[in-house]
Amino acid sequence: MSLRTMARRAVASGTLGAVAAGSPTASGIGLAALLDGGNAFDAALAAALAETVVMPSKCGLAGDLVALYVTADHEEPVSVIALGSAPAGLYAAAAARGWQVPATGPLSVGVPGAPAGYARLGALGRMTRERLASPAVALARRGFPWSRLNVLLTRESLPTLTRYQPGGGRCFPAAGPLAEGEAVRMPGLAGVLERFVRDGPDLFAGGLGRRLADYVQEHGGVLDLDDLGAAEVIEERAHSVESERGRIWATNGPSYGIALTRTFDREHRIDRGAPTSPDAVTQALAVLARGGLHPAPAAEGTSTVSAADADGNAVVIVHSNSFPQYGSGLVLPGDDLVLANRAGRGFTFEPGHPNAPRPGRRPLTTLHAWALKDAAQSWVLGATPGGARQVPWNVQVIDRLTHPDLLDGPARLGDAVTAPKWEISERGVLREGAEIPPLGARSAHTLVRLGADLVSAAADPRWDTTAVAS
């Protein structure tokens, strides 16, 4: 199939709304919410909760999220940061280990921020949490087909998973790996979702939180029940910079949105090369790399959902268990709940460092989302998973979206997500079609556009990402 055909098929447009998600099932569930009278926030949250079931290695209620949204009532995008802070005992535990804290394992488990983030975004919709969570609950109870992506990510993380669960688990049974297309049921996770419907941001305040904390401590971690009440949402106007092709907005710190905008900032341009060059991106990342983020050669612990509606609402959710896959590698028995490792992945384990895991401090995170206005002054929002590769991939998509010589409107969305990508690695700059096979980057962009007459979504064709509209 030609890139032109792929670009056309990557875009869906309609007059009611559009959704793009990392799973075709999740995209369909998001569109159903729009057809039932919901708005973009309802569609995005319904799709995101479905992803916590069908993509358990990537995102979940024990993870965290960032989001960016616009509404008809907001002149500028709003940044949403829902990251849990450091457990109270982590700094002392790290010091006792000589500051040698691995990126996975029990000490890496931090405070989940996702329940508070999902609940806040849900409050901007029209539907109840019960309605939005019910498709995800049904998927978990009835079962869903295990995807090719799930097969790959489970295989890649099996050593970590079996180290902490030697008897196997729902996604990695002791009898052998799940096959592509095999039906998988997660009744425990269905129960967790039903508790979220009831408790919202207080999901871990009771018995579920006690089980989680006890399990982590049994394995040698320090997360305590008191820590689990510390997550809150930071919701404020997104920061922006003026680039050579217009203004670009992104989620605020501690997200890597601040690295993305740094590459485009016209007033503080990095001299080495164009703002979208590997040199410029490398320098922007280097500023935050001094925060000490662990390298992520295969960062697949994240997914994105984007949705827009005819009323002028658009939202991008980036939700994550962190890297490498299945977060910390610990999965809460009986609840099928993957425990994220944002603390181990995001903090800098050096005494006195500004990004050290002091109690109450939130870690740096590569998660970020962005927004811009295209040549027609229509809002375009987007994001991708990919760890530290998110910034270079997002830079390249923004470059295509704002290029003066390309087609305008929805067609440009498809071109932007399908165009060949490069990424920065320990081996230097790797390019699709050269060091990487064509379409071999593990990006998974979702984009939405609020046009004057049509609402559009676009989905990166490299994995299972799917765009739908009505």
CSV table of C-alpha atoms in Angstrom, one decimal:
chain,number,residue,atom,x,y,z
A,1,MET,CA,0.0,0.0,0.0
A,2,SER,CA,1.4,3.4,-0.9
A,3,LEU,CA,2.0,6.1,1.7
A,4,ARG,CA,-0.6,8.3,0.0
A,5,THR,CA,-3.3,5.6,0.4
A,6,MET,CA,-2.2,5.0,4.0
A,7,ALA,CA,-2.4,8.7,4.7
A,8,ARG,CA,-5.9,8.9,3.3
A,9,ARG,CA,-7.1,5.9,5.3
A,10,ALA,CA,-5.5,7.2,8.5
A,11,VAL,CA,-8.0,10.1,8.7
A,12,ALA,CA,-11.7,10.0,9.6
A,13,SER,CA,-14.0,13.0,9.4
A,14,GLY,CA,-17.6,13.8,10.3
A,15,THR,CA,-20.0,16.5,11.4
A,16,LEU,CA,-20.7,15.1,14.9
A,17,GLY,CA,-17.3,14.1,16.2
A,18,ALA,CA,-14.2,12.0,15.8
A,19,VAL,CA,-12.0,9.8,17.9
A,20,ALA,CA,-8.6,8.2,17.6
A,21,ALA,CA,-7.2,5.7,20.0
A,22,GLY,CA,-4.5,3.1,20.3
A,23,SER,CA,-7.0,0.2,19.8
A,24,PRO,CA,-9.8,-0.2,17.3
A,25,THR,CA,-12.1,-1.4,20.1
A,26,ALA,CA,-11.4,1.7,22.2
A,27,SER,CA,-12.0,4.0,19.2
A,28,GLY,CA,-15.4,2.4,18.5
A,29,ILE,CA,-16.4,2.7,22.2
A,30,GLY,CA,-15.4,6.4,22.1
A,31,LEU,CA,-17.5,7.0,19.0
A,32,ALA,CA,-20.5,5.2,20.6
A,33,ALA,CA,-20.3,7.7,23.4
A,34,LEU,CA,-20.6,10.5,20.9
A,35,LEU,CA,-23.5,8.8,19.1
A,36,ASP,CA,-25.3,8.4,22.5
A,37,GLY,CA,-25.2,12.2,23.1
A,38,GLY,CA,-21.8,12.6,24.8
A,39,ASN,CA,-19.2,15.2,24.0
A,40,ALA,CA,-15.5,14.9,23.3
A,41,PHE,CA,-14.6,14.4,26.9
A,42,ASP,CA,-17.1,11.5,27.2
A,43,ALA,CA,-15.7,9.9,24.1
A,44,ALA,CA,-12.1,10.2,25.2
A,45,LEU,CA,-12.7,8.9,28.7
A,46,ALA,CA,-14.8,5.9,27.5
A,47,ALA,CA,-12.1,5.0,25.0
A,48,ALA,CA,-9.3,5.5,27.6
A,49,LEU,CA,-11.0,3.3,30.1
A,50,ALA,CA,-11.5,0.6,27.4
A,51,GLU,CA,-7.8,0.9,26.7
A,52,THR,CA,-6.9,0.1,30.3
A,53,VAL,CA,-8.5,-3.3,29.6
A,54,VAL,CA,-7.4,-4.2,26.1
A,55,MET,CA,-3.9,-2.7,26.5
A,56,PRO,CA,-3.1,-3.6,30.1
A,57,SER,CA,0.7,-3.3,29.6
A,58,LYS,CA,0.4,0.3,28.5
A,59,CYS,CA,-2.1,2.1,30.7
A,60,GLY,CA,-4.3,1.6,33.7
A,61,LEU,CA,-5.9,2.9,36.9
A,62,ALA,CA,-2.6,2.4,38.8
A,63,GLY,CA,-0.8,4.6,36.3
A,64,ASP,CA,-0.9,8.3,35.6
A,65,LEU,CA,-1.9,10.7,32.8
A,66,VAL,CA,-1.5,14.1,31.2
A,67,ALA,CA,-4.0,15.8,29.0
A,68,LEU,CA,-4.6,18.9,26.9
A,69,TYR,CA,-8.0,20.2,25.9
A,70,VAL,CA,-9.7,23.1,24.3
A,71,THR,CA,-13.4,24.1,24.5
A,72,ALA,CA,-15.5,26.8,22.9
A,73,ASP,CA,-15.3,28.7,26.2
A,74,HIS,CA,-11.4,28.7,26.4
A,75,GLU,CA,-9.3,31.0,24.3
A,76,GLU,CA,-6.3,28.8,24.9
A,77,PRO,CA,-5.6,25.1,25.6
A,78,VAL,CA,-5.7,23.8,29.2
A,79,SER,CA,-3.0,21.5,30.6
A,80,VAL,CA,-4.0,18.7,32.9
A,81,ILE,CA,-1.3,16.9,34.9
A,82,ALA,CA,-2.3,13.9,37.0
A,83,LEU,CA,0.9,12.4,38.3
A,84,GLY,CA,1.3,10.9,41.7
A,85,SER,CA,4.0,12.2,44.0
A,86,ALA,CA,6.9,10.3,45.6
A,87,PRO,CA,6.0,7.8,48.4
A,88,ALA,CA,7.0,9.4,51.8
A,89,GLY,CA,9.5,6.7,52.5
A,90,LEU,CA,11.2,6.6,49.0
A,91,TYR,CA,13.9,9.2,49.7
A,92,ALA,CA,15.2,7.4,52.8
A,93,ALA,CA,15.0,4.0,51.1
A,94,ALA,CA,17.0,5.3,48.1
A,95,ALA,CA,19.6,6.7,50.5
A,96,ALA,CA,19.9,3.4,52.3
A,97,ARG,CA,20.6,1.7,49.0
A,98,GLY,CA,23.3,4.1,48.0
A,99,TRP,CA,20.9,5.8,45.6
A,100,GLN,CA,20.8,2.7,43.4
A,101,VAL,CA,17.1,2.3,42.7
A,102,PRO,CA,16.1,0.3,39.6
A,103,ALA,CA,13.6,1.6,37.2
A,104,THR,CA,11.3,-1.5,37.8
A,105,GLY,CA,10.5,-3.5,40.8
A,106,PRO,CA,8.9,-2.7,44.2
A,107,LEU,CA,10.8,0.5,44.9
A,108,SER,CA,9.8,1.9,41.5
A,109,VAL,CA,6.0,1.9,42.4
A,110,GLY,CA,4.7,5.4,42.9
A,111,VAL,CA,1.4,7.0,43.8
A,112,PRO,CA,-1.2,6.5,41.0
A,113,GLY,CA,-2.5,9.7,39.5
A,114,ALA,CA,-4.8,8.3,36.8
A,115,PRO,CA,-8.0,7.9,38.9
A,116,ALA,CA,-7.9,11.6,39.7
A,117,GLY,CA,-7.1,12.6,36.1
A,118,TYR,CA,-9.9,10.4,34.6
A,119,ALA,CA,-12.4,11.7,37.1
A,120,ARG,CA,-11.5,15.3,36.3
A,121,LEU,CA,-11.8,14.8,32.6
A,122,GLY,CA,-15.1,13.0,33.1
A,123,ALA,CA,-16.5,16.0,35.0
A,124,LEU,CA,-16.2,18.0,31.8
A,125,GLY,CA,-18.5,15.5,29.9
A,126,ARG,CA,-22.2,15.0,30.0
A,127,MET,CA,-22.4,11.3,30.9
A,128,THR,CA,-22.1,9.5,34.2
A,129,ARG,CA,-18.9,7.5,35.1
A,130,GLU,CA,-21.1,4.4,35.1
A,131,ARG,CA,-22.1,4.9,31.5
A,132,LEU,CA,-18.5,5.7,30.4
A,133,ALA,CA,-17.0,2.7,32.3
A,134,SER,CA,-19.6,0.2,31.4
A,135,PRO,CA,-18.1,-0.9,28.0
A,136,ALA,CA,-14.7,-1.4,29.7
A,137,VAL,CA,-16.3,-3.4,32.5
A,138,ALA,CA,-18.1,-5.6,29.9
A,139,LEU,CA,-14.9,-6.1,28.0
A,140,ALA,CA,-13.1,-7.2,31.1
A,141,ARG,CA,-15.9,-9.6,32.1
A,142,ARG,CA,-16.8,-11.1,28.8
A,143,GLY,CA,-13.3,-11.1,27.4
A,144,PHE,CA,-11.5,-9.6,24.4
A,145,PRO,CA,-9.1,-10.9,21.7
A,146,TRP,CA,-5.4,-10.7,22.7
A,147,SER,CA,-3.8,-8.4,20.1
A,148,ARG,CA,-0.5,-8.8,18.2
A,149,LEU,CA,0.8,-5.8,20.1
A,150,ASN,CA,-0.1,-7.4,23.4
A,151,VAL,CA,1.8,-10.6,22.3
A,152,LEU,CA,4.9,-8.6,21.5
A,153,LEU,CA,4.9,-6.4,24.7
A,154,THR,CA,4.2,-9.3,27.0
A,155,ARG,CA,7.1,-11.3,25.5
A,156,GLU,CA,9.4,-8.4,25.8
A,157,SER,CA,8.6,-7.9,29.5
A,158,LEU,CA,8.2,-11.6,30.6
A,159,PRO,CA,11.4,-11.8,32.6
A,160,THR,CA,10.3,-8.9,34.8
A,161,LEU,CA,6.8,-10.1,35.1
A,162,THR,CA,7.8,-13.7,36.1
A,163,ARG,CA,10.4,-12.4,38.5
A,164,TYR,CA,7.7,-10.9,40.7
A,165,GLN,CA,4.8,-13.3,39.8
A,166,PRO,CA,6.6,-16.7,39.2
A,167,GLY,CA,3.2,-18.4,39.2
A,168,GLY,CA,2.1,-16.4,36.2
A,169,GLY,CA,-0.8,-14.0,35.8
A,170,ARG,CA,-3.9,-13.3,33.7
A,171,CYS,CA,-1.8,-11.8,30.8
A,172,PHE,CA,1.1,-14.2,31.2
A,173,PRO,CA,-0.2,-17.6,32.3
A,174,ALA,CA,2.3,-20.1,33.7
A,175,ALA,CA,1.1,-22.7,31.1
A,176,GLY,CA,2.5,-20.5,28.3
A,177,PRO,CA,2.1,-17.2,26.4
A,178,LEU,CA,-1.3,-16.1,25.2
A,179,ALA,CA,-1.7,-16.4,21.4
A,180,GLU,CA,-2.9,-13.6,19.2
A,181,GLY,CA,-6.6,-13.7,19.0
A,182,GLU,CA,-7.1,-15.7,22.2
A,183,ALA,CA,-9.9,-14.5,24.4
A,184,VAL,CA,-8.7,-13.0,27.6
A,185,ARG,CA,-11.0,-12.2,30.6
A,186,MET,CA,-10.1,-10.0,33.5
A,187,PRO,CA,-12.8,-10.2,36.2
A,188,GLY,CA,-10.6,-8.6,38.8
A,189,LEU,CA,-10.0,-5.6,36.6
A,190,ALA,CA,-13.8,-5.3,36.0
A,191,GLY,CA,-14.2,-5.0,39.8
A,192,VAL,CA,-11.5,-2.3,39.9
A,193,LEU,CA,-13.4,-0.3,37.2
A,194,GLU,CA,-16.6,-0.6,39.1
A,195,ARG,CA,-14.9,0.7,42.2
A,196,PHE,CA,-13.7,3.6,40.1
A,197,VAL,CA,-17.3,4.3,39.1
A,198,ARG,CA,-18.2,4.5,42.8
A,199,ASP,CA,-15.1,6.2,44.3
A,200,GLY,CA,-13.6,8.2,41.4
A,201,PRO,CA,-10.4,9.9,42.6
A,202,ASP,CA,-10.6,8.1,45.9
A,203,LEU,CA,-10.2,4.7,44.3
A,204,PHE,CA,-7.3,3.7,46.5
A,205,ALA,CA,-8.5,5.2,49.7
A,206,GLY,CA,-10.0,1.9,51.1
A,207,GLY,CA,-9.5,-1.8,50.8
A,208,LEU,CA,-8.1,-1.8,47.3
A,209,GLY,CA,-5.4,0.7,48.4
A,210,ARG,CA,-4.6,-1.4,51.4
A,211,ARG,CA,-4.1,-4.5,49.2
A,212,LEU,CA,-1.9,-2.5,46.8
A,213,ALA,CA,0.3,-1.1,49.6
A,214,ASP,CA,0.6,-4.5,51.3
A,215,TYR,CA,1.6,-6.2,48.1
A,216,VAL,CA,4.3,-3.6,47.3
A,217,GLN,CA,5.7,-3.8,50.8
A,218,GLU,CA,5.7,-7.6,50.8
A,219,HIS,CA,8.1,-7.4,47.8
A,220,GLY,CA,10.3,-4.8,49.4
A,221,GLY,CA,8.7,-1.5,48.4
A,222,VAL,CA,7.8,1.5,50.5
A,223,LEU,CA,4.4,2.7,49.2
A,224,ASP,CA,2.0,3.1,52.0
A,225,LEU,CA,-1.8,3.5,52.2
A,226,ASP,CA,-1.3,7.1,53.4
A,227,ASP,CA,0.7,7.9,50.2
A,228,LEU,CA,-2.3,6.8,48.1
A,229,GLY,CA,-4.3,9.9,49.0
A,230,ALA,CA,-1.7,12.3,47.8
A,231,ALA,CA,-2.6,12.4,44.0
A,232,GLU,CA,-4.2,15.6,42.8
A,233,VAL,CA,-4.8,17.2,39.4
A,234,ILE,CA,-3.0,20.3,38.3
A,235,GLU,CA,-5.2,22.0,35.8
A,236,GLU,CA,-4.1,25.4,34.3
A,237,ARG,CA,-3.6,27.2,31.1
A,238,ALA,CA,-1.1,25.4,28.9
A,239,HIS,CA,2.2,27.2,28.2
A,240,SER,CA,3.1,28.2,24.6
A,241,VAL,CA,5.8,29.6,22.4
A,242,GLU,CA,5.9,31.5,19.2
A,243,SER,CA,7.6,29.5,16.5
A,244,GLU,CA,8.5,30.5,12.9
A,245,ARG,CA,5.2,29.0,11.7
A,246,GLY,CA,2.9,30.1,14.5
A,247,ARG,CA,2.2,29.5,18.2
A,248,ILE,CA,2.5,26.1,19.7
A,249,TRP,CA,1.0,25.0,23.0
A,250,ALA,CA,1.9,22.1,25.2
A,251,THR,CA,1.3,20.5,28.6
A,252,ASN,CA,3.1,22.1,31.4
A,253,GLY,CA,5.9,20.8,33.6
A,254,PRO,CA,6.8,18.3,34.9
A,255,SER,CA,5.7,16.9,31.5
A,256,TYR,CA,8.1,17.0,28.6
A,257,GLY,CA,5.9,19.5,26.9
A,258,ILE,CA,8.5,22.0,28.0
A,259,ALA,CA,11.2,20.2,25.9
A,260,LEU,CA,8.9,20.1,22.9
A,261,THR,CA,8.2,23.9,22.9
A,262,ARG,CA,11.9,24.6,23.6
A,263,THR,CA,12.7,23.2,20.1
A,264,PHE,CA,10.3,25.7,18.4
A,265,ASP,CA,10.8,28.8,20.6
A,266,ARG,CA,11.7,31.6,18.2
A,267,GLU,CA,13.1,33.9,20.9
A,268,HIS,CA,15.4,31.2,22.4
A,269,ARG,CA,16.3,29.3,19.3
A,270,ILE,CA,19.0,26.7,19.6
A,271,ASP,CA,21.5,27.7,16.9
A,272,ARG,CA,22.5,24.3,15.7
A,273,GLY,CA,20.2,23.6,12.8
A,274,ALA,CA,16.5,24.1,12.1
A,275,PRO,CA,14.1,23.8,15.1
A,276,THR,CA,13.0,20.4,13.8
A,277,SER,CA,16.5,19.0,13.3
A,278,PRO,CA,17.9,16.1,15.4
A,279,ASP,CA,20.5,18.5,16.8
A,280,ALA,CA,17.9,21.0,18.0
A,281,VAL,CA,15.8,18.2,19.6
A,282,THR,CA,18.9,16.6,21.2
A,283,GLN,CA,19.8,19.9,22.8
A,284,ALA,CA,16.3,20.5,24.1
A,285,LEU,CA,16.2,17.0,25.5
A,286,ALA,CA,19.6,17.4,27.1
A,287,VAL,CA,18.3,20.3,29.2
A,288,LEU,CA,15.7,17.9,30.8
A,289,ALA,CA,18.0,14.9,30.7
A,290,ARG,CA,20.0,16.5,33.4
A,291,GLY,CA,17.0,15.6,35.5
A,292,GLY,CA,18.2,12.0,35.3
A,293,LEU,CA,15.5,10.2,33.4
A,294,HIS,CA,16.4,6.5,32.8
A,295,PRO,CA,17.0,5.7,29.2
A,296,ALA,CA,14.2,3.8,27.5
A,297,PRO,CA,15.4,1.8,24.5
A,298,ALA,CA,11.9,0.1,24.2
A,299,ALA,CA,9.4,2.4,25.8
A,300,GLU,CA,6.0,1.0,25.2
A,301,GLY,CA,4.1,1.7,28.5
A,302,THR,CA,1.9,4.5,27.2
A,303,SER,CA,-1.1,5.1,25.0
A,304,THR,CA,-3.0,8.1,23.7
A,305,VAL,CA,-6.6,8.9,23.0
A,306,SER,CA,-7.8,12.0,21.1
A,307,ALA,CA,-11.4,13.2,20.6
A,308,ALA,CA,-13.2,16.2,19.2
A,309,ASP,CA,-16.9,17.2,18.8
A,310,ALA,CA,-19.0,19.6,16.8
A,311,ASP,CA,-19.5,21.9,19.8
A,312,GLY,CA,-15.8,23.0,19.7
A,313,ASN,CA,-14.4,20.6,22.3
A,314,ALA,CA,-11.2,18.7,21.7
A,315,VAL,CA,-9.0,16.7,24.1
A,316,VAL,CA,-5.9,14.5,24.0
A,317,ILE,CA,-5.3,12.0,26.9
A,318,VAL,CA,-1.8,10.5,27.3
A,319,HIS,CA,-2.1,7.7,29.9
A,320,SER,CA,0.7,5.4,31.0
A,321,ASN,CA,2.0,2.7,33.2
A,322,SER,CA,5.5,4.0,32.3
A,323,PHE,CA,8.2,2.0,30.7
A,324,PRO,CA,9.3,-0.6,29.7
A,325,GLN,CA,6.0,-2.6,29.6
A,326,TYR,CA,3.8,-3.5,32.4
A,327,GLY,CA,5.3,-0.7,34.4
A,328,SER,CA,7.0,-1.9,37.6
A,329,GLY,CA,6.5,-5.6,36.7
A,330,LEU,CA,4.2,-6.0,39.7
A,331,VAL,CA,0.6,-7.0,39.0
A,332,LEU,CA,-1.8,-6.9,42.0
A,333,PRO,CA,-3.2,-10.5,42.4
A,334,GLY,CA,-6.9,-10.9,42.1
A,335,ASP,CA,-7.4,-7.4,40.7
A,336,ASP,CA,-5.4,-7.8,37.4
A,337,LEU,CA,-4.0,-4.3,38.1
A,338,VAL,CA,-0.6,-3.4,36.7
A,339,LEU,CA,1.4,-1.2,39.1
A,340,ALA,CA,3.1,1.6,37.3
A,341,ASN,CA,6.7,2.7,37.9
A,342,ARG,CA,6.6,6.4,37.4
A,343,ALA,CA,8.6,6.9,40.6
A,344,GLY,CA,11.5,4.6,39.6
A,345,ARG,CA,11.4,5.9,36.0
A,346,GLY,CA,11.0,9.6,36.6
A,347,PHE,CA,12.9,10.6,39.7
A,348,THR,CA,16.7,11.3,39.8
A,349,PHE,CA,18.2,9.3,42.6
A,350,GLU,CA,20.8,11.7,43.8
A,351,PRO,CA,20.8,13.4,47.2
A,352,GLY,CA,19.6,17.0,47.1
A,353,HIS,CA,18.9,16.9,43.3
A,354,PRO,CA,15.9,19.1,42.2
A,355,ASN,CA,14.3,16.0,40.8
A,356,ALA,CA,15.1,13.8,43.8
A,357,PRO,CA,12.1,11.8,45.3
A,358,ARG,CA,11.3,14.1,48.2
A,359,PRO,CA,7.9,13.3,49.8
A,360,GLY,CA,5.1,15.1,47.8
A,361,ARG,CA,7.3,15.9,44.8
A,362,ARG,CA,6.1,14.9,41.3
A,363,PRO,CA,8.7,13.4,39.0
A,364,LEU,CA,9.6,14.5,35.5
A,365,THR,CA,7.6,12.6,32.8
A,366,THR,CA,8.2,12.2,29.1
A,367,LEU,CA,4.4,12.3,28.7
A,368,HIS,CA,3.1,15.4,26.9
A,369,ALA,CA,0.5,16.6,24.5
A,370,TRP,CA,0.4,19.7,22.2
A,371,ALA,CA,-1.9,21.9,20.2
A,372,LEU,CA,-1.6,24.4,17.3
A,373,LYS,CA,-3.7,26.3,14.9
A,374,ASP,CA,-3.2,25.3,11.3
A,375,ALA,CA,-3.3,27.5,8.2
A,376,ALA,CA,-7.1,27.6,8.3
A,377,GLN,CA,-7.0,28.7,12.0
A,378,SER,CA,-8.5,25.3,13.1
A,379,TRP,CA,-7.3,23.7,16.3
A,380,VAL,CA,-5.2,20.6,15.9
A,381,LEU,CA,-4.2,18.6,19.0
A,382,GLY,CA,-2.1,15.5,19.3
A,383,ALA,CA,0.3,13.2,21.1
A,384,THR,CA,2.2,9.9,20.8
A,385,PRO,CA,3.6,7.2,23.2
A,386,GLY,CA,7.3,6.5,23.0
A,387,GLY,CA,9.2,7.6,26.1
A,388,ALA,CA,12.0,10.0,25.3
A,389,ARG,CA,11.2,9.5,21.6
A,390,GLN,CA,7.9,11.4,22.0
A,391,VAL,CA,9.6,14.8,21.6
A,392,PRO,CA,11.4,14.0,18.3
A,393,TRP,CA,8.3,12.3,16.9
A,394,ASN,CA,6.0,15.1,17.9
A,395,VAL,CA,8.4,17.7,16.5
A,396,GLN,CA,8.3,16.0,13.1
A,397,VAL,CA,4.5,15.7,13.1
A,398,ILE,CA,4.1,19.4,14.0
A,399,ASP,CA,6.6,20.3,11.3
A,400,ARG,CA,4.5,18.5,8.7
A,401,LEU,CA,1.3,20.1,10.0
A,402,THR,CA,2.7,23.6,9.7
A,403,HIS,CA,4.7,23.2,6.5
A,404,PRO,CA,3.7,25.9,4.0
A,405,ASP,CA,3.9,23.7,0.9
A,406,LEU,CA,1.6,20.8,1.9
A,407,LEU,CA,-2.1,20.3,1.6
A,408,ASP,CA,-4.4,22.0,4.1
A,409,GLY,CA,-7.3,20.5,6.1
A,410,PRO,CA,-7.8,16.9,7.1
A,411,ALA,CA,-5.5,15.5,4.3
A,412,ARG,CA,-2.6,17.1,6.1
A,413,LEU,CA,-3.3,15.1,9.2
A,414,GLY,CA,-2.9,11.8,7.3
A,415,ASP,CA,0.4,13.0,5.7
A,416,ALA,CA,1.7,14.1,9.1
A,417,VAL,CA,1.2,10.7,10.8
A,418,THR,CA,2.3,8.6,7.9
A,419,ALA,CA,5.4,10.5,6.8
A,420,PRO,CA,8.8,8.7,7.5
A,421,LYS,CA,10.2,9.4,10.9
A,422,TRP,CA,13.6,9.6,12.5
A,423,GLU,CA,14.4,8.9,16.2
A,424,ILE,CA,17.4,9.6,18.4
A,425,SER,CA,19.1,6.6,20.1
A,426,GLU,CA,22.3,5.7,21.8
A,427,ARG,CA,23.5,4.7,18.3
A,428,GLY,CA,22.7,8.2,16.8
A,429,VAL,CA,19.9,9.3,14.5
A,430,LEU,CA,17.9,6.3,13.1
A,431,ARG,CA,15.7,6.9,10.1
A,432,GLU,CA,12.8,4.9,8.7
A,433,GLY,CA,13.8,3.4,5.3
A,434,ALA,CA,17.5,3.3,6.3
A,435,GLU,CA,18.5,2.2,9.8
A,436,ILE,CA,14.8,1.4,10.6
A,437,PRO,CA,12.5,-0.5,8.2
A,438,PRO,CA,9.8,1.6,6.5
A,439,LEU,CA,7.0,2.4,9.1
A,440,GLY,CA,9.2,0.6,11.6
A,441,ALA,CA,9.2,3.3,14.3
A,442,ARG,CA,7.1,2.4,17.3
A,443,SER,CA,5.1,5.6,17.3
A,444,ALA,CA,1.3,5.7,17.6
A,445,HIS,CA,0.1,9.2,17.1
A,446,THR,CA,-3.5,10.3,17.6
A,447,LEU,CA,-4.6,13.7,16.3
A,448,VAL,CA,-7.8,15.6,16.1
A,449,ARG,CA,-8.8,18.7,14.2
A,450,LEU,CA,-11.7,21.1,14.8
A,451,GLY,CA,-12.5,22.3,11.3
A,452,ALA,CA,-15.1,24.9,10.3
A,453,ASP,CA,-17.5,22.3,8.9
A,454,LEU,CA,-15.9,18.9,9.7
A,455,VAL,CA,-14.3,17.4,12.8
A,456,SER,CA,-11.5,15.0,12.0
A,457,ALA,CA,-9.2,12.5,13.7
A,458,ALA,CA,-6.0,10.8,12.4
A,459,ALA,CA,-4.3,7.6,13.6
A,460,ASP,CA,-0.7,6.5,13.1
A,461,PRO,CA,-0.9,3.3,10.9
A,462,ARG,CA,2.3,1.7,12.4
A,463,TRP,CA,0.3,-0.2,15.1
A,464,ASP,CA,-3.3,-0.7,16.0
A,465,THR,CA,-4.1,3.0,16.3
A,466,THR,CA,-7.5,3.7,14.7
A,467,ALA,CA,-9.5,6.8,13.8
A,468,VAL,CA,-13.3,6.9,13.5
A,469,ALA,CA,-15.9,9.6,13.0
A,470,SER,CA,-19.5,10.3,12.4
